[in-house]
Amino acid sequence: MLRTVNRVLLGVVGLVLLLLGGSVLAVGLGAPAPSWWIHDGRHDVLLSDAERTRWRDADWWWPTVIAVLAVLVLLALWWLTAVLRRHHLTEVLVDTGDGEGALLRGRALEGVLAGQSADLDGVSHAQAHLTGRPTAPETRVRLQLEPHVDPGTALSDFTAGALTHARDSAGLASLPAEVRLTGAKHSAERVN
């Protein structure tokens, strides 16, 4: 839903800015001003002295301008964080085999995947994050390995164990995974 709203809003804002910017550029380069244009011609200023000083004596003008601009900045920041935030898959559509489907909570699948991954030999901590679409989920997994563990062995154990079990349990044809392996850091201890 947010992705659709984002695309529509970006398209509308982009179209308005393109039309206004193109009109300003065309009039500035000498094209005749359109009938709906607010200025008379090429050498007309954006704000005249009378327009700039019109509300100078009104006590409500500057607080209102600042409040509106502050709200616009906050909305723009909210929009930016919503766009940059990684999307989290909340539900996975599970094929039940009878022509119907069931919805599995994404957090439940993430928890099971992370729990089974953490139970693997040499894995000290695991995190799983689902992305993609409900009919075609993908996962990002971070495994923190003990220093003595071979990364290739840990990856093959994860693929054959936890990932395969999660894919088969959800009845998915495939479950693409991006796995990041990090080493556990232990602090040095003083020996007496």
CSV table of N, CA, C and O in Angstrom, one decimal, residues 107-155:
chain,number,residue,atom,x,y,z
A,107,ARG,N,6.6,-12.8,11.1
A,107,ARG,CA,7.4,-12.8,12.3
A,107,ARG,C,7.6,-14.3,12.8
A,107,ARG,O,8.6,-14.6,13.4
A,108,ALA,N,6.6,-15.1,12.7
A,108,ALA,CA,6.6,-16.5,13.1
A,108,ALA,C,7.7,-17.2,12.3
A,108,ALA,O,8.5,-18.0,12.9
A,109,LEU,N,7.6,-17.1,11.0
A,109,LEU,CA,8.6,-17.8,10.1
A,109,LEU,C,10.0,-17.3,10.4
A,109,LEU,O,11.0,-18.0,10.4
A,110,GLU,N,10.1,-16.0,10.6
A,110,GLU,CA,11.5,-15.4,10.9
A,110,GLU,C,12.0,-16.0,12.2
A,110,GLU,O,13.2,-16.3,12.4
A,111,GLY,N,11.1,-16.1,13.3
A,111,GLY,CA,11.5,-16.6,14.6
A,111,GLY,C,12.0,-18.0,14.5
A,111,GLY,O,13.0,-18.4,15.1
A,112,VAL,N,11.2,-18.9,13.7
A,112,VAL,CA,11.6,-20.3,13.6
A,112,VAL,C,12.9,-20.4,12.8
A,112,VAL,O,13.8,-21.2,13.2
A,113,LEU,N,13.0,-19.6,11.8
A,113,LEU,CA,14.3,-19.7,11.0
A,113,LEU,C,15.5,-19.2,11.8
A,113,LEU,O,16.5,-19.9,11.7
A,114,ALA,N,15.3,-18.2,12.5
A,114,ALA,CA,16.4,-17.7,13.4
A,114,ALA,C,16.7,-18.7,14.5
A,114,ALA,O,17.9,-18.9,14.8
A,115,GLY,N,15.7,-19.2,15.1
A,115,GLY,CA,15.9,-20.2,16.2
A,115,GLY,C,16.6,-21.5,15.7
A,115,GLY,O,17.5,-22.0,16.4
A,116,GLN,N,16.2,-22.0,14.6
A,116,GLN,CA,16.8,-23.2,14.1
A,116,GLN,C,18.2,-22.9,13.6
A,116,GLN,O,19.1,-23.8,13.7
A,117,SER,N,18.5,-21.7,13.1
A,117,SER,CA,19.8,-21.3,12.6
A,117,SER,C,20.7,-21.2,13.8
A,117,SER,O,21.9,-21.6,13.8
A,118,ALA,N,20.2,-20.6,14.9
A,118,ALA,CA,21.0,-20.5,16.1
A,118,ALA,C,21.4,-21.8,16.8
A,118,ALA,O,22.4,-21.9,17.5
A,119,ASP,N,20.6,-22.8,16.5
A,119,ASP,CA,20.8,-24.2,17.1
A,119,ASP,C,21.9,-24.9,16.3
A,119,ASP,O,22.3,-26.0,16.8
A,120,LEU,N,22.3,-24.4,15.2
A,120,LEU,CA,23.4,-25.1,14.4
A,120,LEU,C,24.7,-25.1,15.2
A,120,LEU,O,25.0,-24.1,15.9
A,121,ASP,N,25.5,-26.1,14.9
A,121,ASP,CA,26.8,-26.2,15.6
A,121,ASP,C,27.7,-25.0,15.2
A,121,ASP,O,27.9,-24.8,14.0
A,122,GLY,N,28.2,-24.3,16.2
A,122,GLY,CA,29.1,-23.2,15.9
A,122,GLY,C,28.5,-21.8,15.7
A,122,GLY,O,29.2,-20.8,15.5
A,123,VAL,N,27.1,-21.7,15.7
A,123,VAL,CA,26.4,-20.5,15.4
A,123,VAL,C,26.1,-19.9,16.8
A,123,VAL,O,25.3,-20.5,17.6
A,124,SER,N,26.6,-18.7,17.1
A,124,SER,CA,26.3,-18.2,18.5
A,124,SER,C,25.1,-17.3,18.4
A,124,SER,O,24.4,-17.1,19.5
A,125,HIS,N,24.7,-16.7,17.3
A,125,HIS,CA,23.6,-15.8,17.2
A,125,HIS,C,23.1,-15.8,15.8
A,125,HIS,O,23.9,-15.9,14.8
A,126,ALA,N,21.8,-15.7,15.6
A,126,ALA,CA,21.2,-15.7,14.2
A,126,ALA,C,20.0,-14.7,14.2
A,126,ALA,O,19.3,-14.6,15.2
A,127,GLN,N,19.9,-14.0,13.1
A,127,GLN,CA,18.8,-13.1,12.8
A,127,GLN,C,18.2,-13.4,11.4
A,127,GLN,O,19.0,-13.7,10.5
A,128,ALA,N,16.9,-13.3,11.3
A,128,ALA,CA,16.3,-13.6,10.0
A,128,ALA,C,15.3,-12.4,9.7
A,128,ALA,O,14.6,-11.9,10.6
A,129,HIS,N,15.2,-12.0,8.5
A,129,HIS,CA,14.4,-10.9,8.1
A,129,HIS,C,13.7,-11.3,6.7
A,129,HIS,O,14.4,-11.6,5.8
A,130,LEU,N,12.4,-11.3,6.6
A,130,LEU,CA,11.7,-11.7,5.4
A,130,LEU,C,11.4,-10.4,4.6
A,130,LEU,O,11.0,-9.4,5.1
A,131,THR,N,11.6,-10.5,3.3
A,131,THR,CA,11.3,-9.5,2.3
A,131,THR,C,10.6,-10.1,1.2
A,131,THR,O,10.3,-11.3,1.1
A,132,GLY,N,10.2,-9.3,0.2
A,132,GLY,CA,9.6,-9.9,-1.0
A,132,GLY,C,8.1,-9.7,-1.0
A,132,GLY,O,7.6,-8.8,-0.3
A,133,ARG,N,7.4,-10.6,-1.7
A,133,ARG,CA,6.0,-10.6,-1.7
A,133,ARG,C,5.4,-11.8,-1.0
A,133,ARG,O,6.1,-12.8,-0.8
A,134,PRO,N,4.2,-11.8,-0.5
A,134,PRO,CA,3.6,-12.9,0.2
A,134,PRO,C,3.6,-14.2,-0.6
A,134,PRO,O,3.7,-15.3,0.0
A,135,THR,N,3.5,-14.1,-1.9
A,135,THR,CA,3.6,-15.4,-2.7
A,135,THR,C,5.0,-15.8,-3.1
A,135,THR,O,5.2,-16.9,-3.5
A,136,ALA,N,5.9,-14.9,-2.9
A,136,ALA,CA,7.3,-15.2,-3.3
A,136,ALA,C,8.2,-14.5,-2.3
A,136,ALA,O,8.9,-13.5,-2.6
A,137,PRO,N,8.3,-15.0,-1.0
A,137,PRO,CA,9.1,-14.4,0.0
A,137,PRO,C,10.6,-14.7,-0.3
A,137,PRO,O,11.0,-15.6,-0.9
A,138,GLU,N,11.4,-13.8,0.3
A,138,GLU,CA,12.9,-13.9,0.3
A,138,GLU,C,13.3,-13.6,1.7
A,138,GLU,O,12.6,-13.0,2.5
A,139,THR,N,14.5,-14.1,2.1
A,139,THR,CA,15.0,-13.9,3.4
A,139,THR,C,16.4,-13.4,3.4
A,139,THR,O,17.2,-13.7,2.5
A,140,ARG,N,16.7,-12.6,4.4
A,140,ARG,CA,18.1,-12.2,4.7
A,140,ARG,C,18.4,-12.7,6.1
A,140,ARG,O,17.7,-12.4,7.1
A,141,VAL,N,19.5,-13.5,6.2
A,141,VAL,CA,19.8,-14.1,7.4
A,141,VAL,C,21.3,-13.6,7.8
A,141,VAL,O,22.1,-13.6,6.9
A,142,ARG,N,21.4,-13.4,9.1
A,142,ARG,CA,22.8,-13.0,9.6
A,142,ARG,C,23.1,-14.1,10.6
A,142,ARG,O,22.4,-14.3,11.6
A,143,LEU,N,24.2,-14.7,10.4
A,143,LEU,CA,24.7,-15.8,11.3
A,143,LEU,C,26.0,-15.3,11.9
A,143,LEU,O,27.0,-14.9,11.2
A,144,GLN,N,26.1,-15.3,13.2
A,144,GLN,CA,27.3,-15.0,13.9
A,144,GLN,C,28.0,-16.3,14.3
A,144,GLN,O,27.4,-17.1,15.1
A,145,LEU,N,29.2,-16.5,13.8
A,145,LEU,CA,29.9,-17.8,13.9
A,145,LEU,C,30.9,-17.7,15.0
A,145,LEU,O,31.6,-16.7,15.2
A,146,GLU,N,31.1,-18.9,15.7
A,146,GLU,CA,32.2,-19.0,16.6
A,146,GLU,C,33.5,-19.0,15.9
A,146,GLU,O,33.5,-19.4,14.7
A,147,PRO,N,34.6,-18.7,16.5
A,147,PRO,CA,35.9,-18.6,15.8
A,147,PRO,C,36.4,-19.9,15.2
A,147,PRO,O,37.1,-19.9,14.2
A,148,HIS,N,36.0,-21.1,15.8
A,148,HIS,CA,36.5,-22.3,15.3
A,148,HIS,C,35.7,-22.9,14.1
A,148,HIS,O,36.1,-23.9,13.6
A,149,VAL,N,34.6,-22.3,13.7
A,149,VAL,CA,33.7,-22.8,12.7
A,149,VAL,C,34.2,-22.4,11.3
A,149,VAL,O,34.5,-21.3,11.0
A,150,ASP,N,34.1,-23.4,10.4
A,150,ASP,CA,34.4,-23.1,9.0
A,150,ASP,C,33.1,-22.5,8.3
A,150,ASP,O,32.1,-23.1,8.4
A,151,PRO,N,33.3,-21.3,7.7
A,151,PRO,CA,32.1,-20.6,7.1
A,151,PRO,C,31.4,-21.5,6.1
A,151,PRO,O,30.1,-21.5,6.0
A,152,GLY,N,32.1,-22.2,5.3
A,152,GLY,CA,31.5,-23.0,4.2
A,152,GLY,C,30.6,-24.1,4.8
A,152,GLY,O,29.5,-24.4,4.4
A,153,THR,N,31.1,-24.8,5.9
A,153,THR,CA,30.4,-25.8,6.6
A,153,THR,C,29.1,-25.2,7.2
A,153,THR,O,28.0,-25.8,7.1
A,154,ALA,N,29.3,-24.1,7.9
A,154,ALA,CA,28.1,-23.4,8.5
A,154,ALA,C,27.1,-23.0,7.5
A,154,ALA,O,25.9,-23.2,7.7
A,155,LEU,N,27.5,-22.5,6.3
A,155,LEU,CA,26.5,-22.2,5.3
A,155,LEU,C,25.8,-23.4,4.7
A,155,LEU,O,24.6,-23.4,4.5
